[in-house]
Each structure stands twice: as structure tokens, then as C-alpha cells.
Short mmCIF file of C-alpha atoms in Angstrom, two decimals:
data_model
loop_
_atom_site.label_atom_id
_atom_site.label_comp_id
_atom_site.label_asym_id
_atom_site.label_seq_id
_atom_site.Cartn_x
_atom_site.Cartn_y
_atom_site.Cartn_z
CA ARG U 1 113.42 61.81 -14.26
CA MET U 2 114.13 64.83 -12.34
CA TRP U 3 116.22 62.60 -10.25
CA ARG U 4 118.54 61.70 -13.28
CA TYR U 5 118.13 65.52 -14.42
CA LEU U 6 119.16 67.17 -10.84
CA MET U 7 121.99 64.53 -10.90
CA SER U 8 123.37 65.13 -14.22
CA MET U 9 123.34 69.33 -12.97
CA PRO U 10 127.43 70.46 -13.10
CA ARG U 11 129.40 70.02 -9.86
CA GLY U 12 132.72 71.24 -8.92
CA GLY U 13 134.88 69.32 -7.17
CA ASN U 14 136.60 69.79 -3.07
CA GLY U 15 133.19 68.73 -1.38
CA SER U 16 130.46 69.95 -4.14
CA LEU U 17 127.52 68.07 -3.42
CA PRO U 18 125.04 66.54 -6.44
CA ILE U 19 122.20 68.59 -6.57
CA PRO U 20 119.51 66.42 -4.35
CA GLN U 21 122.02 65.97 -1.41
CA LEU U 22 122.79 69.79 -1.55
CA LEU U 23 119.18 70.73 -1.67
CA GLU U 24 117.93 67.63 1.10
CA PRO U 25 117.58 69.58 4.10
CA ALA U 26 116.39 72.64 2.55
CA ASP U 27 112.43 73.54 3.73
CA TRP U 28 110.68 72.87 0.62
CA SER U 29 107.85 74.48 1.86
CA LYS U 30 109.54 78.03 0.76
CA ILE U 31 110.81 76.55 -2.66
CA ARG U 32 108.70 76.31 -5.89
CA VAL U 33 109.76 73.37 -7.90
CA LYS U 34 109.61 75.66 -10.89
CA GLU U 35 112.21 78.02 -9.83
CA LEU U 36 114.46 75.00 -8.76
CA PHE U 37 114.39 73.73 -12.44
CA GLU U 38 115.07 77.19 -13.90
CA SER U 39 117.56 78.14 -11.81
CA CYS U 40 119.50 74.45 -12.40
CA GLU U 41 119.03 75.64 -16.17
CA VAL U 42 120.63 79.03 -15.78
CA VAL U 43 123.63 77.55 -13.70
CA ARG U 44 123.95 74.90 -16.19
CA MET U 45 124.71 77.65 -19.06
CA LEU U 46 126.48 79.73 -16.72
CA ALA U 47 128.69 77.02 -15.62
CA GLN U 48 129.88 76.19 -19.19
CA GLN U 49 130.87 80.04 -19.64
CA ILE U 50 132.60 80.27 -16.61
CA ARG U 51 134.47 77.06 -17.29
CA ARG U 52 135.29 78.58 -20.73
CA SER U 53 136.47 81.97 -19.38
CA ASN U 54 138.51 80.19 -16.51
CA ASP U 55 140.92 79.13 -19.42
CA SER U 56 141.62 82.64 -20.47
CA GLN U 57 141.26 84.66 -17.00
CA PRO U 58 140.22 82.97 -13.92
CA ILE U 59 136.85 84.31 -12.06
CA THR U 60 137.29 84.86 -8.36
CA HIS U 61 134.21 86.33 -7.70
CA ILE U 62 130.68 86.09 -8.62
CA TYR U 63 127.83 88.83 -7.83
CA ASP U 64 124.21 87.32 -7.99
CA LEU U 65 122.65 90.68 -7.93
CA ALA U 66 118.79 90.65 -7.30
CA CYS U 67 118.93 86.98 -6.26
CA GLY U 68 115.40 86.56 -5.18
CA HIS U 69 115.29 83.29 -3.71
CA GLY U 70 118.77 82.75 -4.13
CA LEU U 71 119.40 79.24 -5.37
CA VAL U 72 121.37 80.36 -8.79
CA GLY U 73 124.01 81.59 -6.49
CA ILE U 74 123.89 78.50 -3.91
CA LEU U 75 124.25 76.09 -6.82
CA LEU U 76 127.38 78.49 -8.49
CA ALA U 77 128.53 78.39 -4.96
CA ASN U 78 128.49 74.57 -4.63
CA CYS U 79 130.01 74.15 -8.64
CA PHE U 80 132.53 76.63 -8.31
CA PRO U 81 133.69 76.25 -4.13
CA GLU U 82 137.24 78.05 -5.06
CA ILE U 83 135.17 81.20 -6.37
CA ASP U 84 133.44 84.04 -4.10
CA VAL U 85 129.70 83.99 -4.43
CA LEU U 86 128.04 87.21 -3.06
CA CYS U 87 124.23 86.89 -3.32
CA ILE U 88 122.42 90.63 -2.96
CA ASP U 89 118.88 91.11 -2.92
CA LEU U 90 116.93 94.63 -0.98
CA GLU U 91 114.71 91.96 0.39
CA ALA U 92 115.19 88.46 2.32
CA ARG U 93 113.23 85.59 1.00
CA GLY U 94 112.52 82.50 3.18
CA ALA U 95 113.39 80.52 0.09
CA PHE U 96 117.06 81.54 0.38
CA ASP U 97 117.29 80.61 4.08
CA ALA U 98 115.64 77.47 3.42
CA VAL U 99 118.77 76.15 1.31
CA VAL U 100 121.25 78.58 2.77
CA GLU U 101 121.01 77.68 6.23
CA PRO U 102 121.41 73.59 6.19
CA TRP U 103 123.77 74.21 3.06
CA GLY U 104 125.88 76.21 5.54
CA ALA U 105 126.18 73.61 8.08
CA GLN U 106 127.15 70.59 5.92
CA ASP U 107 130.34 69.18 5.87
CA ARG U 108 131.82 69.64 2.69
CA SER U 109 135.37 68.60 3.30
#
């Protein structure tokens, strides 16, 4: 059931990956499953709003302020590769690097 749920998450075009493939290389010792599912739900709601908004006024930037583990921003960047996503927090967290580093190294062309 978890796999089906993650596969049902919104995806963009142009090289965006299914969530399980996106997160597979991450260091799971630094990511809580609870945080993953909460982030997925937030992204599901935000993706609907972004798509609606893009019909009238295209969104070019997303700022994930106080991003913490950064999963929301990372998942949004994957869903909307044409939008610049900036994750900002006062403190670097290992969970953010655990996802961003392998994601940045993947070939999404």
C-alpha cells in the first residue's frame, strides 16, 4: 500500500521521477517515514494549487522557507522541473543532504 501511495504522487514531465525512484538512493537513517508522508500530502495539495494558478499566472519560483528536512521543496522541484525551487533554513539538516545529494547526481534528462 505504501508503494502504491508513493507512486500515486503528482509528477511533472521532463525527467521528473516517481517518488520511490527519486528517494531510493537517499540515506534513510536520516529521514523519518512520518516526515515523508506528511511532506507527500503537502505536495499533493500544493501541486493542485500550482497547476490551477499556472492557468492564469505562471509560477516561476517557489520559496520553501524554514524548510527543515526539505522534502516539500525537493518533491516540488521534482514535480515542477520548470520552476526554480529554493529551500531555506537557518540550520542545515542531515535529512536534507540525504535526499538532495543523490537527487542532484541523478540524470533526469
